[in-house]
CSV table of C-alpha atoms and ligand atoms in Angstrom, one decimal:
chain,number,residue,atom,x,y,z
Q,1,UNK,CA,-78.3,-1.9,51.9
Q,2,UNK,CA,-81.0,0.8,51.6
Q,3,UNK,CA,-78.4,3.6,51.5
Q,4,UNK,CA,-76.8,1.9,48.4
Q,5,UNK,CA,-80.1,2.4,46.5
Q,6,UNK,CA,-80.3,5.6,44.4
Q,7,UNK,CA,-83.5,6.7,42.7
Q,8,UNK,CA,-83.5,9.4,40.0
Q,9,UNK,CA,-85.6,10.5,37.0
Q,10,UNK,CA,-82.8,9.8,34.5
Q,11,UNK,CA,-79.4,8.1,34.8
Q,12,UNK,CA,-76.7,8.9,32.3
Q,13,UNK,CA,-73.9,6.3,31.9
Q,14,UNK,CA,-70.6,8.0,31.0
Q,15,UNK,CA,-69.4,11.5,31.6
Q,16,UNK,CA,-67.7,12.1,28.3
Q,17,UNK,CA,-68.9,14.9,26.0
Q,18,UNK,CA,-72.1,13.2,25.0
Q,19,UNK,CA,-72.9,12.2,28.6
Q,20,UNK,CA,-72.2,15.6,30.1
Q,21,UNK,CA,-74.2,17.4,27.4
Q,22,UNK,CA,-77.1,15.0,27.9
Q,23,UNK,CA,-77.0,15.5,31.7
Q,24,UNK,CA,-77.0,19.3,31.3
Q,25,UNK,CA,-79.9,19.4,28.9
Q,26,UNK,CA,-82.0,16.9,31.0
Q,27,UNK,CA,-81.4,18.9,34.2
Q,28,UNK,CA,-82.4,22.1,32.5
Q,29,UNK,CA,-85.6,20.4,31.5
Q,30,UNK,CA,-86.3,20.1,35.2
Q,31,UNK,CA,-85.4,16.4,35.6
Q,32,UNK,CA,-83.4,14.8,38.5
Q,33,UNK,CA,-80.2,13.5,36.8
Q,34,UNK,CA,-77.5,11.2,37.9
Q,35,UNK,CA,-74.3,11.0,35.7
Q,36,UNK,CA,-72.0,8.0,36.4
Q,37,UNK,CA,-68.3,8.4,35.2
Q,38,UNK,CA,-65.4,6.4,36.5
Q,39,UNK,CA,-62.5,8.4,34.9
Q,40,UNK,CA,-63.2,12.0,35.5
Q,41,UNK,CA,-59.6,12.9,36.2
Q,42,UNK,CA,-58.2,11.0,33.2
Q,43,UNK,CA,-56.1,13.2,30.9
Q,44,UNK,CA,-56.2,11.4,27.6
Q,45,UNK,CA,-59.4,12.8,26.0
Q,46,UNK,CA,-59.0,13.4,22.3
Q,47,UNK,CA,-61.1,15.1,19.6
Q,48,UNK,CA,-59.9,18.6,19.3
Q,49,UNK,CA,-60.7,19.9,15.8
Q,50,UNK,CA,-64.4,20.9,15.6
Q,51,UNK,CA,-66.7,20.9,12.6
Q,52,UNK,CA,-68.5,24.2,11.7
Q,53,UNK,CA,-71.7,23.0,13.4
Q,54,UNK,CA,-70.2,22.3,16.8
Q,55,UNK,CA,-69.9,25.9,18.2
Q,56,UNK,CA,-73.7,26.5,18.1
Q,57,UNK,CA,-74.2,23.2,20.1
Q,58,UNK,CA,-71.6,24.3,22.6
Q,59,UNK,CA,-73.3,27.7,22.9
Q,60,UNK,CA,-76.6,25.9,23.8
Q,61,UNK,CA,-74.8,24.4,26.7
Q,62,UNK,CA,-73.6,27.8,27.9
Q,63,UNK,CA,-70.2,27.9,26.2
Q,64,UNK,CA,-70.2,30.5,23.4
Q,65,UNK,CA,-67.1,30.7,21.1
Q,66,UNK,CA,-65.9,34.0,22.5
Q,67,UNK,CA,-66.0,32.6,26.0
Q,68,UNK,CA,-64.1,29.5,25.0
Q,69,UNK,CA,-61.4,31.6,23.3
Q,70,UNK,CA,-61.2,34.1,26.2
Q,71,UNK,CA,-60.8,31.3,28.8
Q,72,UNK,CA,-58.0,29.7,26.7
Q,73,UNK,CA,-60.2,26.6,26.2
Q,74,UNK,CA,-60.2,26.9,22.4
Q,75,UNK,CA,-58.4,28.5,19.5
Q,76,UNK,CA,-59.9,29.7,16.2
Q,77,UNK,CA,-60.2,27.3,13.2
Q,78,UNK,CA,-60.8,29.2,10.0
Q,79,UNK,CA,-59.8,26.5,7.5
Q,80,UNK,CA,-58.4,23.1,6.9
Q,81,UNK,CA,-55.0,22.7,5.1
Q,82,UNK,CA,-54.1,19.5,3.2
Q,83,UNK,CA,-50.3,19.3,3.3
Q,84,UNK,CA,-48.8,16.8,0.9
Q,85,UNK,CA,-45.4,15.2,1.4
Q,86,UNK,CA,-44.1,16.6,-1.9
Q,87,UNK,CA,-44.5,20.1,-0.3
Q,88,UNK,CA,-47.7,21.2,-2.0
Q,89,UNK,CA,-50.5,22.5,0.2
Q,90,UNK,CA,-54.2,23.0,-0.4
Q,91,UNK,CA,-56.5,25.2,1.6
Q,92,UNK,CA,-60.1,24.2,2.2
Q,93,UNK,CA,-61.8,27.4,3.3
Q,94,UNK,CA,-65.5,28.4,3.1
Q,95,UNK,CA,-66.0,31.2,0.6
Q,96,UNK,CA,-66.3,34.7,2.3
Q,97,UNK,CA,-69.6,35.3,0.4
Q,98,UNK,CA,-71.2,32.6,2.6
Q,99,UNK,CA,-70.7,34.9,5.6
Q,100,UNK,CA,-72.7,37.7,4.0
Q,101,UNK,CA,-76.5,38.2,3.6
Q,102,UNK,CA,-78.7,36.3,2.8
Q,103,UNK,CA,-76.6,33.2,4.0
Q,104,UNK,CA,-75.0,34.8,7.1
Q,105,UNK,CA,-73.1,31.6,7.9
Q,106,UNK,CA,-70.5,31.6,10.7
Q,107,UNK,CA,-67.3,30.9,8.9
Q,108,UNK,CA,-65.2,30.2,12.0
Q,109,UNK,CA,-65.1,27.2,14.2
Q,110,UNK,CA,-62.8,26.0,16.9
Q,111,UNK,CA,-60.1,23.7,18.1
Q,112,UNK,CA,-60.6,22.8,21.8
Q,113,UNK,CA,-58.4,21.7,24.6
Q,114,UNK,CA,-60.6,18.7,25.6
Q,115,UNK,CA,-59.4,18.5,29.2
Q,116,UNK,CA,-60.3,22.2,29.8
Q,117,UNK,CA,-63.6,21.8,28.0
Q,118,UNK,CA,-64.4,18.9,30.2
Q,119,UNK,CA,-63.7,21.0,33.3
Q,120,UNK,CA,-65.9,23.8,32.0
Q,121,UNK,CA,-68.7,21.4,31.3
Q,122,UNK,CA,-68.3,19.7,34.7
Q,123,UNK,CA,-68.9,23.1,36.4
Q,124,UNK,CA,-72.0,23.8,34.3
Q,125,UNK,CA,-73.3,20.3,35.1
Q,126,UNK,CA,-72.8,20.7,38.8
Q,127,UNK,CA,-74.4,24.2,38.7
Q,128,UNK,CA,-77.5,22.6,37.1
Q,129,UNK,CA,-77.8,20.2,40.0
Q,130,UNK,CA,-76.7,17.0,38.3
Q,131,UNK,CA,-75.3,14.4,40.7
Q,132,UNK,CA,-72.0,13.1,39.5
Q,133,UNK,CA,-71.1,9.6,40.7
Q,134,UNK,CA,-67.5,8.5,40.5
Q,135,UNK,CA,-68.2,4.8,39.7
Q,136,UNK,CA,-68.6,2.3,36.8
Q,137,UNK,CA,-71.8,0.6,35.8
Q,138,UNK,CA,-71.1,-3.2,36.0
Q,139,UNK,CA,-74.5,-4.7,35.4
Q,140,UNK,CA,-77.8,-3.7,33.7
Q,141,UNK,CA,-81.1,-5.4,34.8
Q,142,UNK,CA,-83.8,-5.6,32.1
Q,143,UNK,CA,-87.2,-7.0,31.4
Q,144,UNK,CA,-87.4,-7.7,27.7
Q,145,UNK,CA,-86.2,-4.3,26.2
Q,146,UNK,CA,-87.0,-2.3,29.3
Q,147,UNK,CA,-84.1,-1.3,31.5
Q,148,UNK,CA,-85.1,-1.8,35.2
Q,149,UNK,CA,-82.0,-1.0,37.2
Q,150,UNK,CA,-78.2,-0.6,37.1
Q,151,UNK,CA,-75.5,-1.9,39.5
Q,152,UNK,CA,-72.1,-0.2,39.9
Q,153,UNK,CA,-68.7,-1.6,40.8
Q,154,UNK,CA,-68.9,0.4,44.0
Q,155,UNK,CA,-72.0,-1.6,45.0
Q,156,UNK,CA,-74.7,1.1,44.3
Q,157,UNK,CA,-78.0,0.0,42.9
Q,158,UNK,CA,-79.7,2.6,40.7
Q,159,UNK,CA,-83.3,2.8,39.6
Q,160,UNK,CA,-84.6,5.4,37.1
Q,161,UNK,CA,-87.5,6.1,34.8
Q,162,UNK,CA,-85.1,6.6,31.9
Q,163,UNK,CA,-81.5,5.7,31.0
Q,164,UNK,CA,-79.0,7.3,28.6
Q,165,UNK,CA,-76.1,5.2,27.4
Q,166,UNK,CA,-73.2,7.6,26.7
Q,167,UNK,CA,-70.5,5.0,27.6
Q,168,UNK,CA,-68.4,5.6,24.4
Q,169,UNK,CA,-67.1,3.4,21.6
Q,170,UNK,CA,-65.0,1.1,23.7
Q,171,UNK,CA,-67.7,0.2,26.2
Q,172,UNK,CA,-70.9,0.6,24.0
Q,173,UNK,CA,-72.8,-0.8,27.0
Q,174,UNK,CA,-76.4,-1.1,25.9
Q,175,UNK,CA,-75.4,-2.1,22.3
Q,176,UNK,CA,-73.6,-5.1,23.7
Q,177,UNK,CA,-76.2,-6.0,26.3
Q,178,UNK,CA,-79.1,-5.8,23.8
Q,179,UNK,CA,-76.9,-7.2,21.0
Q,180,UNK,CA,-77.8,-4.5,18.7
Q,181,UNK,CA,-76.9,-5.0,15.0
Q,182,UNK,CA,-74.0,-2.9,13.8
Q,183,UNK,CA,-72.4,-1.7,10.5
Q,184,UNK,CA,-68.7,-1.2,10.1
Q,185,UNK,CA,-66.7,1.0,7.7
Q,186,UNK,CA,-63.0,0.5,6.9
Q,187,UNK,CA,-60.5,-1.4,8.9
Q,188,UNK,CA,-59.8,-1.0,12.7
Q,189,UNK,CA,-57.4,2.0,13.0
Q,190,UNK,CA,-54.9,3.1,15.6
Q,191,UNK,CA,-54.3,6.7,16.6
Q,192,UNK,CA,-51.1,7.7,18.3
Q,193,UNK,CA,-50.8,11.3,19.5
Q,194,UNK,CA,-48.9,13.8,21.6
Q,195,UNK,CA,-48.5,17.5,22.2
Q,196,UNK,CA,-45.6,19.9,21.3
Q,197,UNK,CA,-44.7,23.6,22.0
Q,198,UNK,CA,-44.5,25.7,18.9
Q,199,UNK,CA,-44.1,29.4,18.0
Q,200,UNK,CA,-45.9,29.3,14.7
Q,201,UNK,CA,-49.4,27.7,15.1
Q,202,UNK,CA,-51.9,28.7,12.5
Q,203,UNK,CA,-55.7,29.2,12.9
Q,204,UNK,CA,-56.6,26.0,11.1
Q,205,UNK,CA,-56.3,22.3,11.2
Q,206,UNK,CA,-53.6,20.7,9.0
Q,207,UNK,CA,-53.8,17.2,7.6
Q,208,UNK,CA,-50.4,15.8,6.5
Q,209,UNK,CA,-50.7,13.0,4.0
Q,210,UNK,CA,-48.6,11.3,1.2
Q,211,UNK,CA,-51.3,12.0,-1.4
Q,212,UNK,CA,-52.4,9.7,-4.2
Q,213,UNK,CA,-50.0,6.8,-4.0
Q,214,UNK,CA,-50.8,4.6,-1.0
Q,215,UNK,CA,-53.6,2.0,-1.4
Q,216,UNK,CA,-55.0,2.9,1.9
Q,217,UNK,CA,-54.2,6.3,3.5
Q,218,UNK,CA,-52.4,6.9,6.7
Q,219,UNK,CA,-52.2,10.6,7.9
Q,220,UNK,CA,-51.1,13.0,10.5
Q,221,UNK,CA,-53.2,15.7,12.2
Q,222,UNK,CA,-51.8,19.0,13.4
Q,223,UNK,CA,-54.2,20.9,15.7
Q,224,UNK,CA,-53.4,24.0,17.6
Q,225,UNK,CA,-55.2,23.5,20.9
Q,226,UNK,CA,-53.5,26.7,22.3
Q,227,UNK,CA,-51.7,29.5,20.4
Q,228,UNK,CA,-48.4,27.8,21.3
Q,229,UNK,CA,-49.4,24.1,21.7
Q,230,UNK,CA,-50.2,21.7,18.9
Q,231,UNK,CA,-51.7,18.2,19.1
Q,232,UNK,CA,-50.0,15.9,16.6
Q,233,UNK,CA,-51.6,12.5,15.9
Q,234,UNK,CA,-50.7,9.7,13.5
Q,235,UNK,CA,-53.5,7.5,12.2
Q,236,UNK,CA,-53.0,4.2,10.4
Q,237,UNK,CA,-54.8,0.8,9.9
Q,238,UNK,CA,-54.3,-1.4,13.0
Q,239,UNK,CA,-52.7,-4.2,10.9
Q,240,UNK,CA,-50.0,-1.8,9.7
Q,241,UNK,CA,-49.2,-0.9,13.3
Q,242,UNK,CA,-49.3,-4.5,14.4
Q,243,UNK,CA,-46.8,-5.4,11.6
Q,244,UNK,CA,-44.3,-2.8,12.9
Q,245,UNK,CA,-44.9,-3.9,16.5
Q,246,UNK,CA,-44.1,-7.5,15.4
Q,247,UNK,CA,-40.8,-6.3,14.0
Q,248,UNK,CA,-40.0,-5.0,17.5
Q,249,UNK,CA,-40.9,-1.3,17.2
Q,250,UNK,CA,-42.5,0.4,20.3
Q,251,UNK,CA,-45.4,2.8,19.9
Q,252,UNK,CA,-43.1,5.6,20.8
Q,253,UNK,CA,-40.6,4.6,18.0
Q,254,UNK,CA,-43.4,4.2,15.4
Q,255,UNK,CA,-44.8,7.7,16.3
Q,256,UNK,CA,-41.4,9.4,16.1
Q,257,UNK,CA,-40.4,7.6,12.9
Q,258,UNK,CA,-43.7,8.5,11.2
Q,259,UNK,CA,-43.4,12.2,12.3
Q,260,UNK,CA,-39.8,12.4,11.3
Q,261,UNK,CA,-40.7,12.0,7.6
Q,262,UNK,CA,-42.0,15.5,7.7
Q,263,UNK,CA,-39.3,18.2,8.1
Q,264,UNK,CA,-41.5,20.4,10.4
Q,265,UNK,CA,-42.1,17.5,12.8
Q,266,UNK,CA,-38.6,16.1,12.5
Q,267,UNK,CA,-37.2,19.3,14.1
Q,268,UNK,CA,-39.9,19.2,16.8
Q,269,UNK,CA,-39.3,15.5,17.6
Q,270,UNK,CA,-35.5,16.1,17.8
Q,271,UNK,CA,-35.7,19.3,19.9
Q,272,UNK,CA,-38.5,18.3,22.4
Q,273,UNK,CA,-38.8,15.3,24.7
Q,274,UNK,CA,-42.5,15.0,24.6
Q,275,UNK,CA,-44.2,12.6,27.1
Q,276,UNK,CA,-44.9,9.0,25.9
Q,277,UNK,CA,-47.5,9.3,23.2
Q,278,UNK,CA,-51.1,8.4,23.9
Q,279,UNK,CA,-52.7,5.6,21.8
Q,280,UNK,CA,-56.2,4.3,21.1
Q,281,UNK,CA,-57.8,2.1,18.6
Q,282,UNK,CA,-61.2,2.3,17.0
Q,283,UNK,CA,-63.3,1.1,14.1
Q,284,UNK,CA,-65.8,3.4,12.4
Q,285,UNK,CA,-69.2,1.9,13.0
Q,286,UNK,CA,-72.8,2.5,13.9
Q,287,UNK,CA,-75.4,0.5,15.8
Q,288,UNK,CA,-79.0,0.2,14.8
Q,289,UNK,CA,-82.1,0.1,17.1
Q,290,UNK,CA,-80.4,2.5,19.6
Q,291,UNK,CA,-83.6,3.3,21.5
Q,292,UNK,CA,-85.7,1.2,23.8
Q,293,UNK,CA,-88.9,1.9,25.7
Q,294,UNK,CA,-87.1,3.8,28.4
Q,295,UNK,CA,-83.5,4.3,27.1
Q,296,UNK,CA,-81.5,5.6,24.3
Q,297,UNK,CA,-77.8,5.6,23.2
Q,298,UNK,CA,-75.8,8.8,22.4
Q,299,UNK,CA,-72.3,9.7,21.2
Q,300,UNK,CA,-69.7,7.2,20.2
Q,301,UNK,CA,-71.7,4.4,21.9
Q,302,UNK,CA,-74.2,4.9,19.1
Q,303,UNK,CA,-71.9,5.7,16.2
Q,304,UNK,CA,-68.2,6.1,15.8
Q,305,UNK,CA,-67.3,8.5,13.0
Q,306,UNK,CA,-63.8,8.7,11.7
Q,307,UNK,CA,-61.6,11.5,13.3
Q,308,UNK,CA,-60.7,12.9,9.8
Q,309,UNK,CA,-64.3,14.0,9.4
Q,310,UNK,CA,-64.0,16.3,12.6
Q,311,UNK,CA,-67.6,15.3,13.2
Q,312,UNK,CA,-67.4,13.2,16.4
Q,313,UNK,CA,-68.0,16.2,18.7
Q,314,UNK,CA,-70.8,17.6,16.6
Q,315,UNK,CA,-72.5,14.1,16.5
Q,316,UNK,CA,-72.1,13.7,20.3
Q,317,UNK,CA,-73.6,17.1,21.1
Q,318,UNK,CA,-76.4,16.6,18.5
Q,319,UNK,CA,-77.3,13.2,19.9
Q,320,UNK,CA,-77.3,14.7,23.4
Q,321,UNK,CA,-79.5,17.6,22.4
Q,322,UNK,CA,-82.0,15.5,20.5
Q,323,UNK,CA,-82.1,12.5,22.8
Q,324,UNK,CA,-82.6,14.7,25.9
Q,325,UNK,CA,-85.5,16.5,24.3
Q,326,UNK,CA,-87.1,13.2,23.4
Q,327,UNK,CA,-86.8,12.0,27.1
Q,328,UNK,CA,-88.0,15.3,28.5
Q,329,UNK,CA,-91.0,15.4,26.2
Q,330,UNK,CA,-92.1,11.9,27.0
Q,331,UNK,CA,-91.1,11.7,30.6
Q,332,UNK,CA,-94.7,12.0,31.9
Q,333,UNK,CA,-95.7,8.9,29.8
Q,334,UNK,CA,-92.9,6.8,31.2
Q,335,UNK,CA,-91.8,5.5,27.7
Q,336,UNK,CA,-90.4,7.0,24.5
Q,337,UNK,CA,-92.9,7.5,21.7
Q,338,UNK,CA,-92.2,4.9,18.9
Q,339,UNK,CA,-92.3,7.3,15.9
Q,340,UNK,CA,-90.1,10.0,17.5
Q,341,UNK,CA,-87.6,7.3,18.7
Q,342,UNK,CA,-87.5,5.7,15.3
Q,343,UNK,CA,-86.8,9.1,13.7
Q,344,UNK,CA,-84.0,9.7,16.2
Q,345,UNK,CA,-82.6,6.3,15.2
Q,346,UNK,CA,-82.7,7.1,11.5
Q,347,UNK,CA,-81.0,10.5,11.9
Q,348,UNK,CA,-78.1,9.1,14.0
Q,349,UNK,CA,-77.5,6.2,11.7
Q,350,UNK,CA,-77.8,8.0,8.4
Q,351,UNK,CA,-75.5,10.8,9.4
Q,352,UNK,CA,-72.9,8.4,10.7
Q,353,UNK,CA,-73.1,6.2,7.6
Q,354,UNK,CA,-72.9,9.3,5.3
Q,355,UNK,CA,-69.7,10.6,6.9
Q,356,UNK,CA,-68.0,7.2,7.3
Q,357,UNK,CA,-68.9,6.0,3.8
Q,358,UNK,CA,-67.8,9.3,2.3
Q,359,UNK,CA,-64.4,9.4,4.0
Q,360,UNK,CA,-63.7,5.7,3.4
Q,361,UNK,CA,-64.6,5.6,-0.2
Q,362,UNK,CA,-63.4,9.0,-1.3
Q,363,UNK,CA,-60.3,9.6,0.9
Q,364,UNK,CA,-58.9,6.5,2.6
Q,365,UNK,CA,-59.4,4.0,-0.2
Q,366,UNK,CA,-57.3,4.6,-3.3
Q,367,UNK,CA,-59.5,4.3,-6.4
Q,368,UNK,CA,-61.2,7.8,-6.3
Q,369,UNK,CA,-58.0,9.5,-4.9
Q,370,UNK,CA,-55.9,8.0,-7.7
Q,371,UNK,CA,-58.4,8.7,-10.4
Q,372,UNK,CA,-59.1,12.4,-9.7
Q,373,UNK,CA,-56.1,13.4,-7.4
Q,374,UNK,CA,-56.1,13.8,-3.7
Q,375,UNK,CA,-56.9,17.5,-3.7
Q,376,UNK,CA,-60.0,17.0,-5.9
Q,377,UNK,CA,-61.0,14.0,-3.8
Q,378,UNK,CA,-60.8,16.3,-0.8
Q,379,UNK,CA,-63.3,18.7,-2.5
Q,380,UNK,CA,-65.6,15.8,-3.4
Q,381,UNK,CA,-65.7,14.7,0.3
Q,382,UNK,CA,-65.6,18.2,1.9
Q,383,UNK,CA,-68.3,20.1,0.0
Q,384,UNK,CA,-71.2,17.7,0.5
Q,385,UNK,CA,-70.1,17.0,4.1
Q,386,UNK,CA,-70.0,20.7,5.0
Q,387,UNK,CA,-73.3,21.4,3.2
Q,388,UNK,CA,-75.2,18.5,4.8
Q,389,UNK,CA,-74.0,19.5,8.3
Q,390,UNK,CA,-75.1,23.1,7.5
Q,391,UNK,CA,-78.5,22.0,6.3
Q,392,UNK,CA,-79.0,19.8,9.3
Q,393,UNK,CA,-78.1,22.6,11.7
Q,394,UNK,CA,-80.4,25.1,9.9
Q,395,UNK,CA,-83.4,22.9,9.1
Q,396,UNK,CA,-83.3,20.7,12.2
Q,397,UNK,CA,-85.2,17.8,10.6
Q,398,UNK,CA,-87.3,16.1,13.2
Q,399,UNK,CA,-90.7,14.6,12.2
Q,400,UNK,CA,-91.4,11.8,9.7
Q,401,UNK,CA,-91.3,14.1,6.7
Q,402,UNK,CA,-88.3,16.2,7.6
Q,403,UNK,CA,-86.2,13.2,8.7
Q,404,UNK,CA,-87.3,11.1,5.7
Q,405,UNK,CA,-86.4,13.8,3.2
Q,406,UNK,CA,-83.0,14.6,4.9
Q,407,UNK,CA,-82.1,10.9,5.2
Q,408,UNK,CA,-83.0,10.4,1.5
Q,409,UNK,CA,-80.6,13.1,0.5
Q,410,UNK,CA,-77.9,11.5,2.7
Q,411,UNK,CA,-78.5,8.1,1.2
Q,412,UNK,CA,-78.4,9.5,-2.4
Q,413,UNK,CA,-75.0,11.1,-1.7
Q,414,UNK,CA,-73.8,7.9,-0.1
Q,415,UNK,CA,-74.9,5.8,-3.1
Q,416,UNK,CA,-73.3,8.3,-5.4
Q,417,UNK,CA,-69.9,8.0,-3.6
Q,418,UNK,CA,-70.2,4.2,-3.7
Q,419,UNK,CA,-71.0,4.2,-7.4
Q,420,UNK,CA,-68.1,6.6,-8.2
Q,421,UNK,CA,-65.8,4.4,-6.1
Q,422,UNK,CA,-66.9,1.3,-8.0
Q,423,UNK,CA,-66.4,3.1,-11.3
Q,424,UNK,CA,-62.9,4.3,-10.4
Q,425,UNK,CA,-61.9,0.9,-9.1
Q,426,UNK,CA,-63.3,-0.8,-12.2
Q,427,UNK,CA,-61.2,1.3,-14.5
Q,428,UNK,CA,-58.1,1.7,-12.3
Q,429,UNK,CA,-54.8,-0.1,-12.6
Q,430,UNK,CA,-54.9,-3.3,-10.5
Q,431,UNK,CA,-52.1,-2.2,-8.2
Q,432,UNK,CA,-54.1,0.8,-6.9
Q,433,UNK,CA,-56.9,-1.3,-5.6
Q,434,UNK,CA,-54.6,-3.7,-3.7
Q,435,UNK,CA,-55.9,-3.0,-0.2
Q,436,UNK,CA,-59.7,-2.9,0.1
Q,437,UNK,CA,-61.3,-2.1,3.4
Q,438,UNK,CA,-64.4,0.2,2.6
Q,439,UNK,CA,-67.6,-1.7,3.0
V,501,LIG,C1,-58.2,9.4,17.8
V,501,LIG,C2,-59.5,10.2,17.8
V,501,LIG,C3,-59.5,11.5,17.3
V,501,LIG,C4,-60.6,12.2,17.3
V,501,LIG,N1,-60.6,13.5,16.8
V,501,LIG,C5,-61.7,14.2,16.7
V,501,LIG,C6,-61.8,15.5,16.1
V,501,LIG,O1,-60.7,16.1,15.7
V,501,LIG,N2,-62.9,16.2,16.1
V,501,LIG,C7,-64.1,15.6,16.5
V,501,LIG,O2,-65.2,16.3,16.4
V,501,LIG,N3,-64.1,14.4,17.0
V,501,LIG,C8,-63.0,13.7,17.1
V,501,LIG,N4,-63.0,12.4,17.7
V,501,LIG,C9,-64.3,11.9,18.2
V,501,LIG,C10,-64.6,12.6,19.6
V,501,LIG,O3,-63.5,12.5,20.5
V,501,LIG,C11,-65.8,11.8,20.3
V,501,LIG,O4,-66.8,11.7,19.3
V,501,LIG,C12,-66.4,12.6,21.4
V,501,LIG,O5,-65.4,12.7,22.4
V,501,LIG,C13,-67.6,12.0,22.0
V,501,LIG,O6,-67.4,11.0,22.9
V,501,LIG,P1,-68.5,10.3,23.8
V,501,LIG,O7,-68.9,11.2,25.0
V,501,LIG,O8,-69.5,9.7,23.0
V,501,LIG,O9,-67.6,9.1,24.4
V,501,LIG,P2,-66.3,9.2,25.3
V,501,LIG,O10,-65.6,10.5,25.3
V,501,LIG,O11,-65.5,8.0,25.1
V,501,LIG,O12,-67.0,9.1,26.8
V,501,LIG,C14,-67.5,7.9,27.2
V,501,LIG,C15,-67.4,7.9,28.8
V,501,LIG,O13,-68.1,6.8,29.3
V,501,LIG,C16,-67.4,6.3,30.4
V,501,LIG,N5,-67.7,4.9,30.6
V,501,LIG,C17,-67.4,3.8,29.8
V,501,LIG,N6,-67.9,2.7,30.4
V,501,LIG,C18,-68.6,3.1,31.5
V,501,LIG,C19,-69.4,2.4,32.4
V,501,LIG,N7,-69.5,1.0,32.4
V,501,LIG,N8,-70.0,3.1,33.4
V,501,LIG,C20,-69.9,4.4,33.5
V,501,LIG,N9,-69.1,5.1,32.6
V,501,LIG,C21,-68.5,4.5,31.6
V,501,LIG,C22,-65.9,6.4,30.0
V,501,LIG,O14,-65.0,6.5,31.1
V,501,LIG,C23,-65.9,7.7,29.2
V,501,LIG,O15,-65.5,8.9,29.9
V,501,LIG,C24,-61.9,11.7,17.7
V,501,LIG,C25,-61.9,10.4,18.2
V,501,LIG,C26,-60.7,9.6,18.2
V,501,LIG,C27,-60.7,8.2,18.8
């Protein structure tokens, strides 16, 4: 029985991106870290197009952009292309002047092969002395809001001073156990994706969409994870997919049919027998009160941001960085300081709400798109999102004043988007507002 008891400084639940990054930061801070992950060999990790703030966070883990490119873990992302079905294309690219003095902003970011990135992070994690346990947490013991121990499916009992929940959106372990309040944006969505060999991948992410007409947008991503391999994913509301499934279509048939509407993909689908597509479902959401006396939640277990924002990886790495600092700083006290924990809460929540509200109201839902056109709607979403991410990375708001000011800016922009959405809906033709999901 005694050999089944493990004692560590910190236990991290989940070895996805957020869990691995947290483990590495905590181990570097001199703490004894156990990371529990039941699916290390699983090949279906997704999330390949990175926002412009992500590379700096990867560098901090020991993975600079040049290394990721040289090791064939990543490709360059220099822009985002919106490709409409009528053939028109629009390029969202940061102005070259931003790269020059006095701004000196890095205008490139990356697409990553997530399986290879996970392998690279696992090596760093092991080098840092983190213990990786191939197991699943099955029970959490607690006294009021204090976590006292974990039990795993493999029969291990784990006791730590601190716990990090990085169990992802599907599990959201602590949020369920502590019944944390949550906020949702938009409908449940389904993503179906696969990989194809190509000879003409570009150094950018392409979003294929119909444009202004649909009441709620479905779309296809095209992401070159290697110079000759693209990831192609179809995203639609869950009820749309369910209706097709009820008519007898398989996931594979839905995926192929949706891709075949675009000439570039029609040829690929016909010429290549890709493996059965991968599928997942999610709902954009965030939990509140994601810290306790000796625990905090990071990554998608705390907040799920829509894939179209390309902000999930940035968020996971940010949470890991900030959450680990908080634990390392307060480790000697045995509990998280209330104010710093409350500020961590606010930043996680407000950033997630800002991105989810923006993408739902401005892009997915029809009123703004139909009023100003999909290309302009793209600008209305992209410019504030890009700028707020940039400000956040540069200013690193932390204390009461910095966090308060930054969150106020995020809230103002969110309210502006909601107001604009309301105005456009108010004055739009009834048919365009038929399907309402944004909350
Ligand atoms: C369809 C889709 C497309 C996306 N595209 C993008 C994109 O282009 N760009 C971008 O930046 N982001 C994207 N994202 C988001 C991005 O993938 C995630 O934000 C990122 O992977 C962070 O994940 P995480 O570590 O928080 O959770 P996960 O990667 O889900 O990791 C959680 C881990 O916890 C483990 N776990 C679960 N339960 C337990 C338990 N009980 N005990 C122990 N371990 C447990 C799981 O096995 C899993 O490995 C996308 C997401 C989706 C769904």
